[in-house]
CSV table of C-alpha atoms (C1' of nucleotides) in Angstrom, one decimal:
chain,number,residue,atom,x,y,z
A,1,MET,CA,-24.7,-76.7,6.1
A,2,CYS,CA,-28.4,-77.5,6.3
A,3,CYS,CA,-30.1,-74.6,7.9
A,4,SER,CA,-29.3,-71.0,7.1
A,5,TYR,CA,-30.5,-68.0,9.1
A,6,SER,CA,-33.2,-67.4,6.5
A,7,GLU,CA,-34.6,-70.9,6.6
A,8,GLN,CA,-34.9,-70.6,10.4
A,9,GLN,CA,-36.7,-67.3,10.2
A,10,LYS,CA,-38.7,-67.3,6.9
A,11,LYS,CA,-42.3,-66.4,7.3
A,12,ASP,CA,-43.5,-65.6,3.8
A,13,VAL,CA,-41.7,-62.4,3.2
A,14,THR,CA,-43.4,-61.7,-0.1
A,15,ASN,CA,-46.9,-61.5,1.4
A,16,PHE,CA,-47.3,-57.8,1.9
A,17,THR,CA,-50.7,-56.2,2.1
A,18,GLN,CA,-51.9,-53.9,-0.6
A,19,GLU,CA,-51.3,-51.0,1.7
A,20,GLN,CA,-47.7,-52.1,2.4
A,21,LYS,CA,-47.0,-52.6,-1.3
A,22,GLN,CA,-48.3,-49.1,-2.0
A,23,LEU,CA,-46.1,-47.7,0.8
A,24,ILE,CA,-43.0,-49.4,-0.7
A,25,GLU,CA,-43.8,-47.7,-4.0
A,26,LYS,CA,-44.3,-44.3,-2.4
A,27,ILE,CA,-41.0,-44.5,-0.5
A,28,GLY,CA,-39.5,-45.6,-3.8
A,29,ILE,CA,-40.9,-42.5,-5.6
A,30,TYR,CA,-39.6,-40.3,-2.8
A,31,HIS,CA,-36.1,-41.8,-3.4
A,32,GLU,CA,-36.5,-41.4,-7.2
A,33,GLN,CA,-37.2,-37.7,-6.6
A,34,GLN,CA,-34.0,-37.6,-4.6
A,35,GLY,CA,-32.2,-38.8,-7.7
A,36,PHE,CA,-32.1,-42.6,-7.3
A,37,PRO,CA,-33.2,-45.1,-10.0
A,38,PRO,CA,-36.5,-46.8,-9.4
A,39,VAL,CA,-35.1,-50.1,-8.3
A,40,VAL,CA,-32.9,-48.5,-5.7
A,41,GLY,CA,-35.8,-46.6,-4.4
A,42,ARG,CA,-38.0,-49.7,-4.1
A,43,ILE,CA,-35.3,-51.5,-2.2
A,44,MET,CA,-35.2,-48.7,0.3
A,45,GLY,CA,-39.0,-48.9,0.5
A,46,LEU,CA,-38.9,-52.6,1.1
A,47,LEU,CA,-36.3,-52.3,3.8
A,48,TYR,CA,-38.3,-49.6,5.6
A,49,VAL,CA,-41.6,-51.4,5.3
A,50,SER,CA,-40.5,-54.9,6.1
A,51,ASP,CA,-41.1,-56.1,9.6
A,52,ARG,CA,-38.0,-58.3,9.4
A,53,PRO,CA,-34.8,-56.8,10.7
A,54,HIS,CA,-32.9,-57.6,7.5
A,55,LEU,CA,-33.5,-59.3,4.2
A,56,SER,CA,-31.3,-61.4,2.0
A,57,PHE,CA,-30.4,-60.7,-1.6
A,58,GLU,CA,-32.6,-63.5,-2.7
A,59,GLU,CA,-35.6,-62.3,-0.6
A,60,ILE,CA,-35.2,-58.8,-2.1
A,61,ILE,CA,-35.2,-60.2,-5.6
A,62,ASP,CA,-38.3,-62.4,-5.0
A,63,THR,CA,-40.3,-59.7,-3.2
A,64,LEU,CA,-39.7,-57.0,-5.7
A,65,ASN,CA,-39.4,-59.1,-8.9
A,66,ILE,CA,-36.3,-57.5,-10.1
A,67,SER,CA,-33.2,-59.0,-11.7
A,68,LYS,CA,-30.1,-60.2,-9.9
A,69,SER,CA,-27.9,-57.7,-11.7
A,70,ALA,CA,-30.1,-54.7,-10.9
A,71,THR,CA,-30.3,-55.8,-7.3
A,72,SER,CA,-26.5,-56.3,-7.1
A,73,ASN,CA,-25.8,-52.9,-8.5
A,74,ALA,CA,-28.5,-51.2,-6.4
A,75,LEU,CA,-27.3,-52.8,-3.1
A,76,ASN,CA,-23.7,-51.9,-3.8
A,77,LEU,CA,-24.7,-48.3,-4.6
A,78,LEU,CA,-26.7,-48.1,-1.3
A,79,LEU,CA,-23.8,-49.7,0.6
A,80,GLN,CA,-21.4,-47.3,-0.8
A,81,MET,CA,-23.6,-44.3,0.0
A,82,ARG,CA,-24.0,-45.7,3.5
A,83,LEU,CA,-27.8,-45.8,3.3
A,84,ILE,CA,-27.9,-49.5,4.0
A,85,GLU,CA,-25.7,-52.0,5.8
A,86,TYR,CA,-25.5,-55.8,6.0
A,87,THR,CA,-25.1,-58.4,8.7
A,88,THR,CA,-23.7,-61.9,8.3
A,89,PHE,CA,-24.2,-65.0,10.3
A,90,SER,CA,-21.4,-67.6,10.6
A,91,GLY,CA,-22.1,-70.7,8.7
A,92,ASP,CA,-24.3,-68.8,6.2
A,93,ARG,CA,-22.9,-67.3,3.1
A,94,LYS,CA,-25.7,-64.9,2.6
A,95,ARG,CA,-25.6,-61.2,3.4
A,96,TYR,CA,-28.6,-59.7,5.2
A,97,PHE,CA,-29.4,-56.1,4.3
A,98,SER,CA,-31.1,-53.5,6.4
A,99,ALA,CA,-31.6,-49.7,6.2
A,100,LEU,CA,-28.9,-47.8,8.0
A,101,LEU,CA,-31.0,-45.5,10.1
A,102,GLU,CA,-28.3,-43.9,12.0
A,103,LYS,CA,-26.9,-42.2,8.9
A,104,TRP,CA,-29.4,-39.4,8.8
A,105,HIS,CA,-27.5,-37.0,11.0
A,106,GLN,CA,-24.4,-37.2,8.8
A,107,GLU,CA,-26.6,-36.8,5.7
A,108,VAL,CA,-27.7,-33.4,6.9
A,109,VAL,CA,-24.1,-32.3,7.5
A,110,ASP,CA,-23.2,-33.6,4.0
A,111,LYS,CA,-26.0,-31.6,2.5
A,112,MET,CA,-24.6,-28.5,4.2
A,113,GLY,CA,-21.2,-29.3,2.6
A,114,SER,CA,-22.7,-29.2,-0.8
A,115,ILE,CA,-24.4,-25.8,0.0
A,116,LEU,CA,-21.1,-24.5,1.1
A,117,ALA,CA,-19.5,-25.7,-2.1
A,118,PHE,CA,-22.0,-23.8,-4.1
A,119,SER,CA,-21.5,-20.7,-2.0
A,120,SER,CA,-17.8,-20.8,-2.9
A,121,LEU,CA,-18.7,-20.8,-6.6
A,122,LEU,CA,-20.8,-17.7,-6.0
A,123,ARG,CA,-17.9,-16.1,-4.2
A,124,LYS,CA,-15.8,-16.8,-7.3
A,125,ALA,CA,-18.5,-15.3,-9.5
A,126,ASN,CA,-18.5,-12.1,-7.4
A,127,GLU,CA,-14.7,-12.0,-7.5
A,128,LEU,CA,-14.6,-12.4,-11.3
A,129,ARG,CA,-17.3,-9.8,-11.8
A,130,GLY,CA,-15.1,-7.2,-10.0
A,131,ASP,CA,-16.9,-3.9,-9.4
A,132,SER,CA,-18.7,-3.9,-12.8
A,133,ASN,CA,-22.0,-4.4,-11.1
A,134,PRO,CA,-21.9,-3.7,-7.4
A,135,GLY,CA,-25.7,-4.2,-6.9
A,136,MET,CA,-25.5,-7.7,-8.1
A,137,ASN,CA,-22.4,-8.5,-6.0
A,138,GLU,CA,-24.2,-7.2,-3.0
A,139,LYS,CA,-27.2,-9.4,-3.6
A,140,VAL,CA,-25.1,-12.5,-4.4
A,141,LEU,CA,-23.1,-11.8,-1.2
A,142,GLU,CA,-26.2,-11.8,0.9
A,143,ARG,CA,-27.0,-15.2,-0.5
A,144,ILE,CA,-23.5,-16.4,0.1
A,145,GLU,CA,-23.7,-15.2,3.7
A,146,PHE,CA,-27.0,-16.9,4.2
A,147,MET,CA,-25.6,-20.2,3.0
A,148,GLU,CA,-22.6,-19.8,5.3
A,149,PHE,CA,-24.9,-18.9,8.2
A,150,LEU,CA,-26.8,-22.2,7.6
A,151,SER,CA,-23.6,-24.1,7.5
A,152,ARG,CA,-22.6,-22.7,10.8
A,153,GLU,CA,-26.0,-23.1,12.5
A,154,VAL,CA,-27.0,-26.6,11.3
A,155,PRO,CA,-24.2,-28.4,13.2
A,156,LEU,CA,-25.2,-26.5,16.3
A,157,LEU,CA,-28.8,-27.8,15.7
A,158,LEU,CA,-27.4,-31.3,15.5
A,159,GLU,CA,-25.7,-30.8,18.8
A,160,LYS,CA,-29.0,-29.5,20.3
A,161,TRP,CA,-30.8,-32.6,19.1
A,162,ARG,CA,-28.2,-34.9,20.5
A,163,LYS,CA,-28.5,-33.1,23.9
A,164,GLU,CA,-32.3,-33.3,23.9
A,165,ARG,CA,-32.1,-37.1,23.1
A,166,LYS,CA,-29.5,-37.6,25.9
A,167,LYS,CA,-31.7,-35.9,28.3
A,168,TYR,CA,-34.5,-38.3,27.6
A,169,PHE,CA,-32.6,-41.5,27.2
A,170,PHE,CA,-29.5,-41.4,29.3
A,171,CYS,CA,-30.6,-39.4,32.4
A,172,PRO,CA,-34.3,-40.0,32.9
A,173,LEU,CA,-34.2,-39.6,36.7
B,1,MET,CA,-38.4,1.4,-32.8
B,2,CYS,CA,-34.7,2.0,-33.4
B,3,CYS,CA,-33.0,1.4,-30.1
B,4,SER,CA,-33.9,-1.4,-27.7
B,5,TYR,CA,-32.5,-1.6,-24.2
B,6,SER,CA,-30.0,-4.2,-25.4
B,7,GLU,CA,-28.6,-2.1,-28.2
B,8,GLN,CA,-28.0,0.7,-25.8
B,9,GLN,CA,-26.2,-1.5,-23.3
B,10,LYS,CA,-24.6,-4.1,-25.4
B,11,LYS,CA,-20.9,-4.5,-24.7
B,12,ASP,CA,-19.9,-7.8,-26.1
B,13,VAL,CA,-21.7,-10.2,-23.8
B,14,THR,CA,-20.2,-13.3,-25.3
B,15,ASN,CA,-16.7,-12.3,-24.4
B,16,PHE,CA,-16.1,-14.2,-21.2
B,17,THR,CA,-12.7,-15.0,-20.0
B,18,GLN,CA,-11.7,-18.7,-19.8
B,19,GLU,CA,-12.1,-18.5,-16.1
B,20,GLN,CA,-15.6,-17.2,-16.3
B,21,LYS,CA,-16.6,-19.8,-18.9
B,22,GLN,CA,-15.3,-22.5,-16.5
B,23,LEU,CA,-17.2,-21.0,-13.7
B,24,ILE,CA,-20.4,-21.0,-15.7
B,25,GLU,CA,-19.9,-24.7,-16.4
B,26,LYS,CA,-19.2,-25.4,-12.7
B,27,ILE,CA,-22.3,-23.7,-11.6
B,28,GLY,CA,-24.1,-25.7,-14.4
B,29,ILE,CA,-22.7,-29.0,-13.0
B,30,TYR,CA,-23.9,-28.0,-9.5
B,31,HIS,CA,-27.4,-27.5,-10.9
B,32,GLU,CA,-27.2,-30.8,-12.8
B,33,GLN,CA,-26.4,-32.5,-9.5
B,34,GLN,CA,-29.5,-30.9,-8.1
B,35,GLY,CA,-31.5,-32.5,-10.8
B,36,PHE,CA,-31.6,-30.0,-13.7
B,37,PRO,CA,-30.8,-30.7,-17.3
B,38,PRO,CA,-27.4,-29.3,-18.5
B,39,VAL,CA,-28.8,-26.4,-20.4
B,40,VAL,CA,-30.8,-25.2,-17.5
B,41,GLY,CA,-27.8,-25.4,-15.3
B,42,ARG,CA,-25.7,-23.4,-17.7
B,43,ILE,CA,-28.3,-20.7,-17.9
B,44,MET,CA,-28.2,-20.4,-14.2
B,45,GLY,CA,-24.4,-20.3,-14.4
B,46,LEU,CA,-24.5,-17.5,-17.0
B,47,LEU,CA,-26.9,-15.4,-15.0
B,48,TYR,CA,-24.8,-15.7,-11.9
B,49,VAL,CA,-21.5,-15.0,-13.7
B,50,SER,CA,-22.6,-12.2,-16.0
B,51,ASP,CA,-21.8,-8.7,-14.9
B,52,ARG,CA,-24.9,-7.5,-16.7
B,53,PRO,CA,-28.0,-7.1,-14.5
B,54,HIS,CA,-30.1,-9.1,-16.9
B,55,LEU,CA,-29.8,-10.9,-20.3
B,56,SER,CA,-32.2,-11.3,-23.2
B,57,PHE,CA,-33.3,-14.5,-24.7
B,58,GLU,CA,-31.1,-13.8,-27.7
B,59,GLU,CA,-28.0,-13.0,-25.6
B,60,ILE,CA,-28.4,-16.3,-23.7
B,61,ILE,CA,-28.7,-18.3,-26.9
B,62,ASP,CA,-25.7,-16.5,-28.5
B,63,THR,CA,-23.5,-16.8,-25.4
B,64,LEU,CA,-24.2,-20.5,-24.6
B,65,ASN,CA,-24.7,-21.7,-28.2
B,66,ILE,CA,-27.9,-23.5,-27.4
B,67,SER,CA,-31.1,-23.8,-29.5
B,68,LYS,CA,-34.1,-21.5,-29.2
B,69,SER,CA,-36.3,-24.4,-28.1
B,70,ALA,CA,-34.0,-25.6,-25.4
B,71,THR,CA,-33.7,-22.0,-24.2
B,72,SER,CA,-37.4,-21.3,-24.3
B,73,ASN,CA,-38.2,-24.5,-22.3
B,74,ALA,CA,-35.3,-23.9,-19.8
B,75,LEU,CA,-36.3,-20.3,-19.1
B,76,ASN,CA,-39.9,-21.3,-18.6
B,77,LEU,CA,-39.0,-24.1,-16.2
B,78,LEU,CA,-36.8,-21.7,-14.2
B,79,LEU,CA,-39.5,-19.0,-14.2
B,80,GLN,CA,-42.0,-21.6,-13.0
B,81,MET,CA,-39.6,-22.7,-10.2
B,82,ARG,CA,-39.1,-19.1,-9.3
B,83,LEU,CA,-35.3,-19.4,-9.7
B,84,ILE,CA,-35.2,-16.6,-12.2
B,85,GLU,CA,-37.3,-13.5,-13.1
B,86,TYR,CA,-37.5,-11.1,-16.0
B,87,THR,CA,-37.8,-7.4,-16.5
B,88,THR,CA,-39.3,-5.6,-19.4
B,89,PHE,CA,-38.7,-2.1,-20.8
B,90,SER,CA,-41.5,-0.2,-22.4
B,91,GLY,CA,-41.0,0.1,-26.1
B,92,ASP,CA,-38.9,-3.1,-26.1
B,93,ARG,CA,-40.5,-6.5,-26.8
B,94,LYS,CA,-37.7,-8.5,-25.3
B,95,ARG,CA,-37.7,-10.0,-21.9
B,96,TYR,CA,-34.6,-9.6,-19.8
B,97,PHE,CA,-33.8,-12.4,-17.4
B,98,SER,CA,-31.9,-12.5,-14.2
B,99,ALA,CA,-31.4,-14.9,-11.3
B,100,LEU,CA,-33.9,-14.5,-8.5
B,101,LEU,CA,-31.6,-14.3,-5.6
B,102,GLU,CA,-34.3,-13.6,-3.0
B,103,LYS,CA,-35.8,-17.1,-3.4
B,104,TRP,CA,-33.2,-18.9,-1.3
B,105,HIS,CA,-35.0,-18.6,2.0
B,106,GLN,CA,-38.2,-20.0,0.7
B,107,GLU,CA,-36.2,-22.8,-0.9
B,108,VAL,CA,-35.0,-24.0,2.4
B,109,VAL,CA,-38.5,-24.0,3.9
B,110,ASP,CA,-39.7,-26.0,0.9
B,111,LYS,CA,-36.9,-28.6,1.4
B,112,MET,CA,-38.1,-29.0,4.9
B,113,GLY,CA,-41.5,-29.7,3.6
B,114,SER,CA,-40.2,-32.6,1.5
B,115,ILE,CA,-38.4,-34.0,4.5
B,116,LEU,CA,-41.6,-33.8,6.4
B,117,ALA,CA,-43.4,-35.7,3.7
B,118,PHE,CA,-40.9,-38.5,3.9
B,119,SER,CA,-41.2,-38.6,7.7
B,120,SER,CA,-45.0,-39.2,7.3
B,121,LEU,CA,-44.2,-42.1,5.0
B,122,LEU,CA,-42.0,-43.6,7.7
B,123,ARG,CA,-44.7,-43.1,10.3
B,124,LYS,CA,-47.0,-45.1,8.0
B,125,ALA,CA,-44.4,-47.8,7.8
B,126,ASN,CA,-44.2,-48.0,11.5
B,127,GLU,CA,-47.9,-48.1,11.8
B,128,LEU,CA,-48.3,-50.9,9.3
B,129,ARG,CA,-45.5,-52.9,10.9
B,130,GLY,CA,-47.5,-52.9,14.1
B,131,ASP,CA,-45.5,-54.5,17.0
B,132,SER,CA,-43.9,-57.2,15.0
B,133,ASN,CA,-40.5,-55.6,15.3
B,134,PRO,CA,-40.4,-53.0,18.1
B,135,GLY,CA,-36.7,-52.5,17.8
B,136,MET,CA,-37.1,-51.4,14.2
B,137,ASN,CA,-40.0,-49.2,15.0
B,138,GLU,CA,-38.1,-47.4,17.7
B,139,LYS,CA,-35.1,-46.7,15.4
B,140,VAL,CA,-37.4,-45.4,12.7
B,141,LEU,CA,-39.3,-43.3,15.2
B,142,GLU,CA,-36.0,-41.7,16.2
B,143,ARG,CA,-35.4,-40.7,12.6
B,144,ILE,CA,-39.0,-39.4,12.2
B,145,GLU,CA,-38.5,-37.3,15.3
B,146,PHE,CA,-35.2,-35.9,14.1
B,147,MET,CA,-36.8,-34.9,10.8
B,148,GLU,CA,-39.7,-33.2,12.7
B,149,PHE,CA,-37.2,-31.5,15.0
B,150,LEU,CA,-35.5,-30.1,11.9
B,151,SER,CA,-38.7,-28.9,10.4
B,152,ARG,CA,-39.5,-27.1,13.6
B,153,GLU,CA,-36.1,-25.6,14.0
B,154,VAL,CA,-35.2,-24.5,10.5
B,155,PRO,CA,-38.0,-21.8,10.3
B,156,LEU,CA,-36.7,-20.5,13.7
B,157,LEU,CA,-33.2,-20.3,12.1
B,158,LEU,CA,-34.6,-18.3,9.2
B,159,GLU,CA,-36.1,-15.9,11.7
B,160,LYS,CA,-32.8,-15.6,13.5
B,161,TRP,CA,-31.1,-14.8,10.2
B,162,ARG,CA,-33.7,-12.2,9.3
B,163,LYS,CA,-33.2,-10.5,12.7
B,164,GLU,CA,-29.4,-10.5,12.3
B,165,ARG,CA,-29.7,-8.9,8.9
B,166,LYS,CA,-32.2,-6.3,10.2
B,167,LYS,CA,-29.8,-5.4,13.0
B,168,TYR,CA,-27.1,-4.7,10.4
B,169,PHE,CA,-29.1,-3.0,7.7
B,170,PHE,CA,-32.1,-1.4,9.2
B,171,CYS,CA,-31.0,0.0,12.6
B,172,PRO,CA,-27.3,0.6,12.3
B,173,LEU,CA,-27.4,3.5,14.8
C,1,DA,C1',-50.1,-5.9,-46.8
C,2,DA,C1',-45.6,-7.8,-46.2
C,3,DT,C1',-41.8,-8.4,-43.1
C,4,DT,C1',-39.3,-8.7,-39.0
C,5,DT,C1',-39.0,-9.9,-34.2
C,6,DA,C1',-39.5,-12.6,-30.1
C,7,DG,C1',-40.4,-16.3,-28.9
C,8,DT,C1',-43.4,-21.2,-28.7
C,9,DT,C1',-44.5,-25.7,-30.1
C,10,DC,C1',-43.8,-29.9,-32.6
C,11,DT,C1',-41.1,-33.7,-34.5
C,12,DC,C1',-37.4,-36.3,-34.2
C,13,DA,C1',-32.7,-37.9,-33.5
C,14,DA,C1',-28.9,-38.6,-30.3
C,15,DA,C1',-27.5,-39.6,-25.9
C,16,DA,C1',-28.0,-41.2,-21.3
C,17,DT,C1',-30.2,-44.1,-18.0
C,18,DT,C1',-32.1,-48.2,-16.4
C,19,DA,C1',-32.8,-52.9,-16.0
C,20,DT,C1',-32.7,-57.6,-18.1
C,21,DG,C1',-30.7,-62.2,-18.9
C,22,DA,C1',-26.8,-64.8,-19.7
C,23,DA,C1',-22.2,-65.8,-18.8
C,24,DC,C1',-19.1,-65.9,-15.4
C,25,DC,C1',-16.6,-66.7,-10.8
C,26,DA,C1',-15.2,-68.1,-6.2
C,27,DA,C1',-16.4,-70.5,-2.1
C,28,DA,C1',-18.9,-74.2,0.0
C,29,DG,C1',-21.0,-78.7,0.0
C,30,DA,C1',-21.8,-83.4,-1.8
D,1,DT,C1',-14.3,-83.7,-8.6
D,2,DC,C1',-18.7,-82.1,-9.6
D,3,DT,C1',-22.5,-79.3,-8.2
D,4,DT,C1',-24.8,-75.7,-5.9
D,5,DT,C1',-25.0,-71.2,-3.9
D,6,DG,C1',-24.5,-66.3,-3.7
D,7,DG,C1',-23.5,-63.2,-6.0
D,8,DT,C1',-20.8,-60.0,-10.0
D,9,DT,C1',-20.0,-58.5,-14.6
D,10,DC,C1',-21.0,-58.0,-19.5
D,11,DA,C1',-23.8,-57.3,-23.6
D,12,DT,C1',-27.7,-55.6,-24.9
D,13,DA,C1',-32.6,-54.0,-25.1
D,14,DA,C1',-36.0,-50.7,-23.5
D,15,DT,C1',-37.1,-46.4,-21.9
D,16,DT,C1',-36.4,-41.7,-20.8
D,17,DT,C1',-34.2,-37.5,-21.2
D,18,DT,C1',-32.4,-33.9,-23.6
D,19,DG,C1',-31.8,-30.7,-27.2
D,20,DA,C1',-31.7,-29.5,-32.1
D,21,DG,C1',-34.2,-27.6,-36.1
D,22,DA,C1',-38.1,-26.4,-38.5
D,23,DA,C1',-42.6,-24.8,-38.6
D,24,DC,C1',-45.5,-21.9,-36.4
D,25,DT,C1',-47.8,-17.6,-34.0
D,26,DA,C1',-48.8,-13.1,-32.5
D,27,DA,C1',-47.4,-8.5,-32.1
D,28,DA,C1',-44.7,-4.7,-34.0
D,29,DT,C1',-42.5,-2.4,-37.9
D,30,DT,C1',-42.1,-1.0,-42.6
DNA sequence: AATTTAGTTCTCAAAATTATGAACCAAAGA
DNA sequence: TCTTTGGTTCATAATTTTGAGAACTAAATT
């Protein structure tokens, strides 16, 4: 096999402007703040900033100057978290990675799930406290109810969003 | 000064049931997952599970078996993040800490702020990409717009919540 | 004035995280 | 069959985080 997809398309990937490099780092830092290791964040930054639809393992390594192992682990983590995806091309053994932009909606729903999990811990706390401190129970209950309110309302919000989108894109008469 | 607030009220704080201890740890782990160190999480757990309205520095140390320094740092972090507060009683040098349950609403608004910050990074990415990959720009833009939609809608949701509450608690004619 | 109390700050050790480089492996190509 | 490619896995090094303990401080008590 003489010409892979990347050879056909390669236009020096590693040549980012200073501004683009800074943006990759900023997006990286944002992801670090969300709990990811630096390399993982940088890969997300690269995938968001690159003007290529998808990058190979090799290109990621060369652009970011990171090790194969760190890259392998980071990509597998991101794949597992469904934050990125990859495409393949027949006759080319490489995998081509890109940010999975459609995931965002689900992410919000998941976040609500975790809030709900916490609210059930608070419920348990109230239950175990019994009536030894009714004032506290009442305040905790208000917080529980607010979290549950959010969990009910956010999916509705997603629905609203989907409808607004549909209006614009599917029936633009 | 012979009797501090804590001496008047002390009914063996450290005697939690197995179930309560487990709940403290679970709430601790939840906070760890939100990015806090273990000790910080456990203190939150303790403050949520305790049936006492507020606990002193000493009581926290004795109950959780943690060092003074870790406790001091953790409490100051939590105070600064406005997740806990403290009360004082005249003639008693101690500070009495409790979870700040009212903070939750603001927390949601803050979270939206961070989402908005990320969306402006993505806007920059689109801008720097120019028109070299319109398909990507379009998908990224959809994500940006969704984030901005959320940032607009969530404060409205808070307003809705406040109104529902008022209905129940302030005008229950 | 000396001691106790309620913490804070500093130093350091232990533990956890992160990333590297080398060894490895399976599939493809020569 | 031997080599190359596209990774993965392992051992380890570097860095960061976390928390303990001792020394410290300032106010209150004796």
